GROMACS .gro file of C-alpha atoms in nm:
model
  283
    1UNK     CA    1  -2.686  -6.157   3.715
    2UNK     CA    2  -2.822  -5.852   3.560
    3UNK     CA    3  -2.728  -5.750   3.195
    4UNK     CA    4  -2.440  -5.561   3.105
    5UNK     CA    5  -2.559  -5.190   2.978
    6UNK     CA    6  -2.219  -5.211   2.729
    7UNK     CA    7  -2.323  -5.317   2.377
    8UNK     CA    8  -2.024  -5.530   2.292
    9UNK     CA    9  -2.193  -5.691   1.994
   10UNK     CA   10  -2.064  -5.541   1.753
   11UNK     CA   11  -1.718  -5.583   1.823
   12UNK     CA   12  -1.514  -5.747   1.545
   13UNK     CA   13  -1.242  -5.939   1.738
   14UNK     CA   14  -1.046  -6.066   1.423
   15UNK     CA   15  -1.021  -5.707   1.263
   16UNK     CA   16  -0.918  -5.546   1.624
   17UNK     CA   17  -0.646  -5.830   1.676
   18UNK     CA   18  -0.522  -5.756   1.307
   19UNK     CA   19  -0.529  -5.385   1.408
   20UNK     CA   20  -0.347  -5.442   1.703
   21UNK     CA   21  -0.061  -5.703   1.506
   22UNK     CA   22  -0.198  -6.007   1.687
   23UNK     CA   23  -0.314  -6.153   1.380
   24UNK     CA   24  -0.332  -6.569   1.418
   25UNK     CA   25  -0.296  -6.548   1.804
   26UNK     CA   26  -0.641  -6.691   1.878
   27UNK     CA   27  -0.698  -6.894   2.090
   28UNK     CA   28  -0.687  -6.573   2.367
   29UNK     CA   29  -0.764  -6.748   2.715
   30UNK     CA   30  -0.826  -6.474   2.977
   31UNK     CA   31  -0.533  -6.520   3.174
   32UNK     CA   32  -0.293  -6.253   3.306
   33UNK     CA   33   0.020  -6.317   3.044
   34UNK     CA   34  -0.296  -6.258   2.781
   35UNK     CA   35  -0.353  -5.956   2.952
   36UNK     CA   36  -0.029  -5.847   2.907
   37UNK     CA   37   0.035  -5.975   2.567
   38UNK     CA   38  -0.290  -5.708   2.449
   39UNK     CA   39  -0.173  -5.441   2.625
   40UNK     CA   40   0.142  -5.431   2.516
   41UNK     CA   41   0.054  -5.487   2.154
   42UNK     CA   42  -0.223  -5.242   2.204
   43UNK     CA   43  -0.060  -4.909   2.298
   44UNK     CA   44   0.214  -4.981   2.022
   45UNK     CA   45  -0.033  -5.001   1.802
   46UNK     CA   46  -0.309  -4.737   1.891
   47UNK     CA   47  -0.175  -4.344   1.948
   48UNK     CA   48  -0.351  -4.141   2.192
   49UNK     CA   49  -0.486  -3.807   1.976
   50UNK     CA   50  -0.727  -3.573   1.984
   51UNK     CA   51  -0.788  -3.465   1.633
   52UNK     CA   52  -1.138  -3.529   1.590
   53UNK     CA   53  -1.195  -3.298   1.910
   54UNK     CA   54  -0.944  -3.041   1.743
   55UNK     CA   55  -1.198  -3.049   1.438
   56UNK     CA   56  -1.505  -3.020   1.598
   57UNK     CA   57  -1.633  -3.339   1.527
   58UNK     CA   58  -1.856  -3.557   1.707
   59UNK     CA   59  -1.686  -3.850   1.834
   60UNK     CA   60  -1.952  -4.177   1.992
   61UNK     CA   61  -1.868  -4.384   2.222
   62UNK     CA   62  -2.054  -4.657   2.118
   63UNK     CA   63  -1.834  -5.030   2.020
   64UNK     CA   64  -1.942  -4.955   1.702
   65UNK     CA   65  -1.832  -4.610   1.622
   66UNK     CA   66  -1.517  -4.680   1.791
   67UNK     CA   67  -1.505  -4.988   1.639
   68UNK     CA   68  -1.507  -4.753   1.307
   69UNK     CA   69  -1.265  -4.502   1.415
   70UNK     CA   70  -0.957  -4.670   1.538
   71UNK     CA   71  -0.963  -5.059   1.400
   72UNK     CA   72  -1.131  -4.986   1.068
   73UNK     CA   73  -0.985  -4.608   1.002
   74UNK     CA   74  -0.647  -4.656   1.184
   75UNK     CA   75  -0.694  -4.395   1.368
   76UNK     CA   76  -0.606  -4.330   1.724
   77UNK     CA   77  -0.829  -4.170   2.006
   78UNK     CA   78  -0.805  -4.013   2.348
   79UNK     CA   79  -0.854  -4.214   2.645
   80UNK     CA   80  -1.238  -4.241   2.724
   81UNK     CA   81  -1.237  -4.427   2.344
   82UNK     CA   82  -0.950  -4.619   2.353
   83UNK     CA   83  -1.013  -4.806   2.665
   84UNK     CA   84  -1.397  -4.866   2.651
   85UNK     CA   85  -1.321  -5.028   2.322
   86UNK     CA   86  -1.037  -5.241   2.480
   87UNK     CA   87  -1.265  -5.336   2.760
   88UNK     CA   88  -1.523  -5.464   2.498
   89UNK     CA   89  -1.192  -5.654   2.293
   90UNK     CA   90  -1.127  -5.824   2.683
   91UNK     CA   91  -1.475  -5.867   2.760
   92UNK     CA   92  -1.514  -6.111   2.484
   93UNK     CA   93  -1.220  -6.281   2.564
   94UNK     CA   94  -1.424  -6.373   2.895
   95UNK     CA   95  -1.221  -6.137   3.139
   96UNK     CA   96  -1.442  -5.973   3.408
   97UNK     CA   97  -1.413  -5.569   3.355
   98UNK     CA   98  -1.464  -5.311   3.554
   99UNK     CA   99  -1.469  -4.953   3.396
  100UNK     CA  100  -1.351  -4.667   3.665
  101UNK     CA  101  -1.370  -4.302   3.567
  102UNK     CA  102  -1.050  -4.130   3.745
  103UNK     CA  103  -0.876  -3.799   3.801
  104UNK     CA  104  -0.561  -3.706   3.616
  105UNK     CA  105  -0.290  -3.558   3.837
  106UNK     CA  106  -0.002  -3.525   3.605
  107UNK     CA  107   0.239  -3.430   3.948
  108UNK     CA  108  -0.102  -3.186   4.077
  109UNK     CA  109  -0.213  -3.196   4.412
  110UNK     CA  110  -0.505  -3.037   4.314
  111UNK     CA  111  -0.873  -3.201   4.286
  112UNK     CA  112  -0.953  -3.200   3.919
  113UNK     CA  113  -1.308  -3.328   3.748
  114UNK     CA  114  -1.266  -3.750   3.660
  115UNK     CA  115  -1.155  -3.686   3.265
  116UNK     CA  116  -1.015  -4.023   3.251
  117UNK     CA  117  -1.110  -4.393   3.201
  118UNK     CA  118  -0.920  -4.663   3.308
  119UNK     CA  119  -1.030  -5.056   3.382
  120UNK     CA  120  -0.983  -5.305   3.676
  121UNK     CA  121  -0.972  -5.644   3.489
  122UNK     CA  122  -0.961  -5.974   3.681
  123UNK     CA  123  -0.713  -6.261   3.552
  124UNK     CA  124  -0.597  -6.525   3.745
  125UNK     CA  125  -0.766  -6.459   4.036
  126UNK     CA  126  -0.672  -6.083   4.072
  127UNK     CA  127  -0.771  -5.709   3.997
  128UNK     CA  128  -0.505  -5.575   3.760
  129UNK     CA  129  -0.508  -5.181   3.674
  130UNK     CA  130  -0.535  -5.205   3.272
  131UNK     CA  131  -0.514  -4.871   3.104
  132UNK     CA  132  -0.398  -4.886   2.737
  133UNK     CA  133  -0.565  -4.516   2.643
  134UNK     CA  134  -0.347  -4.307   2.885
  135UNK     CA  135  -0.087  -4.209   2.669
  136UNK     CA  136   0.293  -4.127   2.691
  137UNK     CA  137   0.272  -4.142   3.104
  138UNK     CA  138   0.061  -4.462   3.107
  139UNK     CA  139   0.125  -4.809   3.195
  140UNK     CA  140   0.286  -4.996   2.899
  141UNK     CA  141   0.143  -5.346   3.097
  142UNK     CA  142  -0.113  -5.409   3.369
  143UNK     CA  143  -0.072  -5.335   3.736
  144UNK     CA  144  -0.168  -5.586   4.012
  145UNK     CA  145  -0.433  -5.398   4.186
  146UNK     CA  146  -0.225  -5.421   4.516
  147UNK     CA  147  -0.077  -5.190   4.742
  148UNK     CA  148   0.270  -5.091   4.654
  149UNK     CA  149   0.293  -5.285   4.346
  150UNK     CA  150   0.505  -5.212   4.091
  151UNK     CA  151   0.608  -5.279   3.742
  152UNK     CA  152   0.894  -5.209   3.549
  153UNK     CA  153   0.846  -5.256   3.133
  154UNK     CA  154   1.188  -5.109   2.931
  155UNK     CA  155   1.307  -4.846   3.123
  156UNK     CA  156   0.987  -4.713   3.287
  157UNK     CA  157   0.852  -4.791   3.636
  158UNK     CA  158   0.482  -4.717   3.739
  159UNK     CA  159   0.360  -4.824   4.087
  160UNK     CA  160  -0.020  -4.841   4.257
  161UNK     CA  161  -0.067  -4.694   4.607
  162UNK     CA  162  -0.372  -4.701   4.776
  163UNK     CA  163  -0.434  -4.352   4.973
  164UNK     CA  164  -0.614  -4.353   5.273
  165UNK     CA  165  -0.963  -4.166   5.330
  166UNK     CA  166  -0.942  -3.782   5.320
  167UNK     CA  167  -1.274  -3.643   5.560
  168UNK     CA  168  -1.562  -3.804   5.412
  169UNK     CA  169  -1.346  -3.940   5.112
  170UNK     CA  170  -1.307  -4.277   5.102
  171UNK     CA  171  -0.980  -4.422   5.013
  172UNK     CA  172  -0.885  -4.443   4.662
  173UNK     CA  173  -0.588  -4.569   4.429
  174UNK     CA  174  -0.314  -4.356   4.317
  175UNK     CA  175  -0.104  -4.475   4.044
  176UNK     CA  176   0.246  -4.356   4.024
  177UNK     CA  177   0.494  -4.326   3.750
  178UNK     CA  178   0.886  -4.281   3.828
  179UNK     CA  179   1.059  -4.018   3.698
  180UNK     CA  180   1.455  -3.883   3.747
  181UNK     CA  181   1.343  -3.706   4.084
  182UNK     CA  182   1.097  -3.912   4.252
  183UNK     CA  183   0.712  -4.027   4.190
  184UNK     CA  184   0.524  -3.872   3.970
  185UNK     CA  185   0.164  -3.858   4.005
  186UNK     CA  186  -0.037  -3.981   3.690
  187UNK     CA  187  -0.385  -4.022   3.824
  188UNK     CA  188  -0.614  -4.133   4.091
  189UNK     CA  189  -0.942  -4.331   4.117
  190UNK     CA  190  -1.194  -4.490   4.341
  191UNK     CA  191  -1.266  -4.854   4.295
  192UNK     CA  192  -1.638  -4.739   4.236
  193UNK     CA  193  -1.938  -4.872   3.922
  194UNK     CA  194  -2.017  -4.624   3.716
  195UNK     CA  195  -2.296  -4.617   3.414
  196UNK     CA  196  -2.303  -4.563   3.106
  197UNK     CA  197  -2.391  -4.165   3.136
  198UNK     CA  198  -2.144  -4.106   3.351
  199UNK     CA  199  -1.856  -4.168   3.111
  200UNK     CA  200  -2.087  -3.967   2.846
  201UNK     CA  201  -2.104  -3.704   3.050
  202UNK     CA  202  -1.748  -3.687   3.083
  203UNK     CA  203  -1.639  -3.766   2.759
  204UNK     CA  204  -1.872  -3.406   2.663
  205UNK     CA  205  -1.704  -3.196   2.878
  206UNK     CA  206  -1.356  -3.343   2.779
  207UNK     CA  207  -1.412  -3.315   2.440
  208UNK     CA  208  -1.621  -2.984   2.411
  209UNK     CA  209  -1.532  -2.756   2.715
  210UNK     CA  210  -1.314  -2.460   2.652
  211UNK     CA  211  -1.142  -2.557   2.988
  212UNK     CA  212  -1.030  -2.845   2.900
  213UNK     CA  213  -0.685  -2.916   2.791
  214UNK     CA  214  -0.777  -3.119   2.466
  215UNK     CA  215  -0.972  -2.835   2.300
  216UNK     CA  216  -0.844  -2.588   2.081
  217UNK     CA  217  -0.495  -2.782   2.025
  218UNK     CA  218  -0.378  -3.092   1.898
  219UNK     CA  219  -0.246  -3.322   2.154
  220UNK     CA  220  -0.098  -3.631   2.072
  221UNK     CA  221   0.149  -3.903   2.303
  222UNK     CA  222   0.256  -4.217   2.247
  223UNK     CA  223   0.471  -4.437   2.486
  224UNK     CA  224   0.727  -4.706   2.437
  225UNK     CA  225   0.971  -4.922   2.593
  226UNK     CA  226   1.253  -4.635   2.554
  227UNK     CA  227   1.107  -4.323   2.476
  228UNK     CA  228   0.793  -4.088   2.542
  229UNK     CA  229   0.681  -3.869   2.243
  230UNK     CA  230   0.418  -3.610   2.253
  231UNK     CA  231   0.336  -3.363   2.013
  232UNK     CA  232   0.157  -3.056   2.128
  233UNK     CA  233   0.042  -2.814   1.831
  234UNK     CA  234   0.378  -2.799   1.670
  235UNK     CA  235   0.617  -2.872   1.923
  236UNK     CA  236   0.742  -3.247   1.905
  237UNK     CA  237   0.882  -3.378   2.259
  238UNK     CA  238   1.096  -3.696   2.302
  239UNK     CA  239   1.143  -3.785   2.676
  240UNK     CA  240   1.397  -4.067   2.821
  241UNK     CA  241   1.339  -4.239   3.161
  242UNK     CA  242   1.733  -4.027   3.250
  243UNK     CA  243   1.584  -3.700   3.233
  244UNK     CA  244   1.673  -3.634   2.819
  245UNK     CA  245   1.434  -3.447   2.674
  246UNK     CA  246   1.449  -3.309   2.281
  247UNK     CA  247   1.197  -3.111   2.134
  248UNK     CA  248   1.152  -3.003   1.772
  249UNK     CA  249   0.931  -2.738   1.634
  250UNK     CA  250   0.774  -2.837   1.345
  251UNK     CA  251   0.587  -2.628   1.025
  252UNK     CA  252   0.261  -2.715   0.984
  253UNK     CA  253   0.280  -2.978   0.667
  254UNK     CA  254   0.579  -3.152   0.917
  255UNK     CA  255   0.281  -3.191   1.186
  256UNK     CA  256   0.123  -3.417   0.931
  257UNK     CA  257   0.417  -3.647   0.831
  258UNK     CA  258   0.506  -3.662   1.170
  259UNK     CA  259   0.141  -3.781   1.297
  260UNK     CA  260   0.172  -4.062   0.992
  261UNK     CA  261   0.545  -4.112   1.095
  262UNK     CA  262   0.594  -4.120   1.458
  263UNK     CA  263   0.221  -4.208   1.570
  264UNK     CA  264   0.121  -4.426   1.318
  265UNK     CA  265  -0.159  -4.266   1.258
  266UNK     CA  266  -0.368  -4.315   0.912
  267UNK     CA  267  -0.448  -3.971   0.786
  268UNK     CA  268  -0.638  -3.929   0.420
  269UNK     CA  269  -0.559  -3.604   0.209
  270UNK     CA  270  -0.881  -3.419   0.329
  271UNK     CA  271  -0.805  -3.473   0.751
  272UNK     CA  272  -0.438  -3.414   0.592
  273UNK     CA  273  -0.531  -3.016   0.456
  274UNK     CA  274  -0.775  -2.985   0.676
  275UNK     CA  275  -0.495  -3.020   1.012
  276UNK     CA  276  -0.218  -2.858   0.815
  277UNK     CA  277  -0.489  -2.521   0.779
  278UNK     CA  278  -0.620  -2.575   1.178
  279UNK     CA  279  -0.267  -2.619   1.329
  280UNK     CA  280  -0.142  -2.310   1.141
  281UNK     CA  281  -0.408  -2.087   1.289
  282UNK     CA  282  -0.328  -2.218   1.573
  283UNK     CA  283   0.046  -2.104   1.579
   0.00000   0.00000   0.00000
């Protein structure tokens, strides 16, 4: 078997699991219910944000850096650094991971650039879609990586279809959340290996291109059993699986509270000023 080209050494499980709230649940075997148990505890403990990319700074993607940013700093991060740091945290639990780089949807039939990472991890015999960096739309647990299934966690149901070929396109997974008036697309992939590059290569473009929707406002979601809450510049959004949805704008000093508050998010008082100053230019 050839070498993994994913540094995972530097990984500190013990600090993650205490970052996560899992703190004395070692052993971890690298079965499915384990699986579960990290992703939950995961995305109620990790806010997707893009603050750093909001601020202009540089943001590695290296176990260490990320290691840095959202176990040691408390901070959260987008997608491409939440899950490659999750699939080092499973990887050393011994589950087999695949990292896929997908296309977001968000209800779009249109073809957009793969901006996302996600993970096919196998426990107990069987692919599972594992994606703990989507946000307030993603998966709260994993997904069998099966045709039609579906799971249900609180009052949210997501389900994985596999799409046939398009053309020359080969088939490729769809994964679907339910909302009030039917599916909802949330994002597509192919079950293909990528390196290393590619996922740098995306993460640049994410994270730097004017085109992008995470540059040049702040962009924050977090997801749980009852509720979805984003906050977009000021505007604070609370969504319920019925169709409720309550939004609050906010001044800029309440953006702060509110990303220490509702997100969890450790802020210190120079990232404080310097997000109250960039989200009132902003507005």
């Amino acid at each position: 078997m050839s070498p993994s080209p994913w540094d995972t050494t530097p990984l500190d499980l013990d600090a993650y699991l205490s970052r996560i709230r899992l703190t004395g649940r070692r052993p971890l075997p690298p079965t499915a219910a384990t699986l579960r148990t990290l992703q939950r505890a995961h995305t109620a403990a990790v806010s997707f944000e893009n603050l750093d990319v909001l601020l202009g700074r540089d943001m590695p993607l290296d176990t260490a850096a990320l290691q840095r940013k959202i176990v040691h700093a408390g901070r959260g991060g987008y997608c491409f650094e939440q899950n490659l740091l999750f699939a080092a945290v499973l990887e050393r639990l011994g589950f087999p991971v695949v990292r896929h780089l997908a296309r977001v949807r968000r209800g779009s039939t249109r073809v957009r650039r793969r901006s996302h990472t996600t993970l096919v991890v196998e426990a107990d015999g069987r692919p599972w879609l594992c994606d703990a960096g989507f946000g307030d739309e993603g998966p709260l647990e994993p997904v069998p990586l099966t045709p039609g299934a579906t799971v249900t966690t609180g009052d949210w149901t997501w389900r994985l279809e596999l799409e046939p070929p398009a053309g020359p396109a080969p088939e490729q997974w769809a994964l679907r959340s339910l909302h009030p008036d039917g599916w909802f697309d949330v994002y597509s992939f192919r079950p293909e290996h990528h390196a290393p590059d590619d996922f740098e290569s995306a993460h640049y473009w994410t994270s730097h291109h004017p085109r992008s929707p995470f540059t040049g406002r702040v962009v924050v979601q977090r997801g749980d059993d009852h509720a979805r809450h984003t906050l977009t510049d000021r505007t604070l959004a609370v969504r319920y699986a019925d169709g409720r949805l309550l939004r609050t704008e906010l001044a800029p000093d309440e953006v702060v509270h509110v990303l220490r508050g509702t997100f969890g998010i450790t802020l210190g008082a120079q990232d404080a000023v310097l997000l109250q100053q960039r989200v009132a230019e902003l507005t």
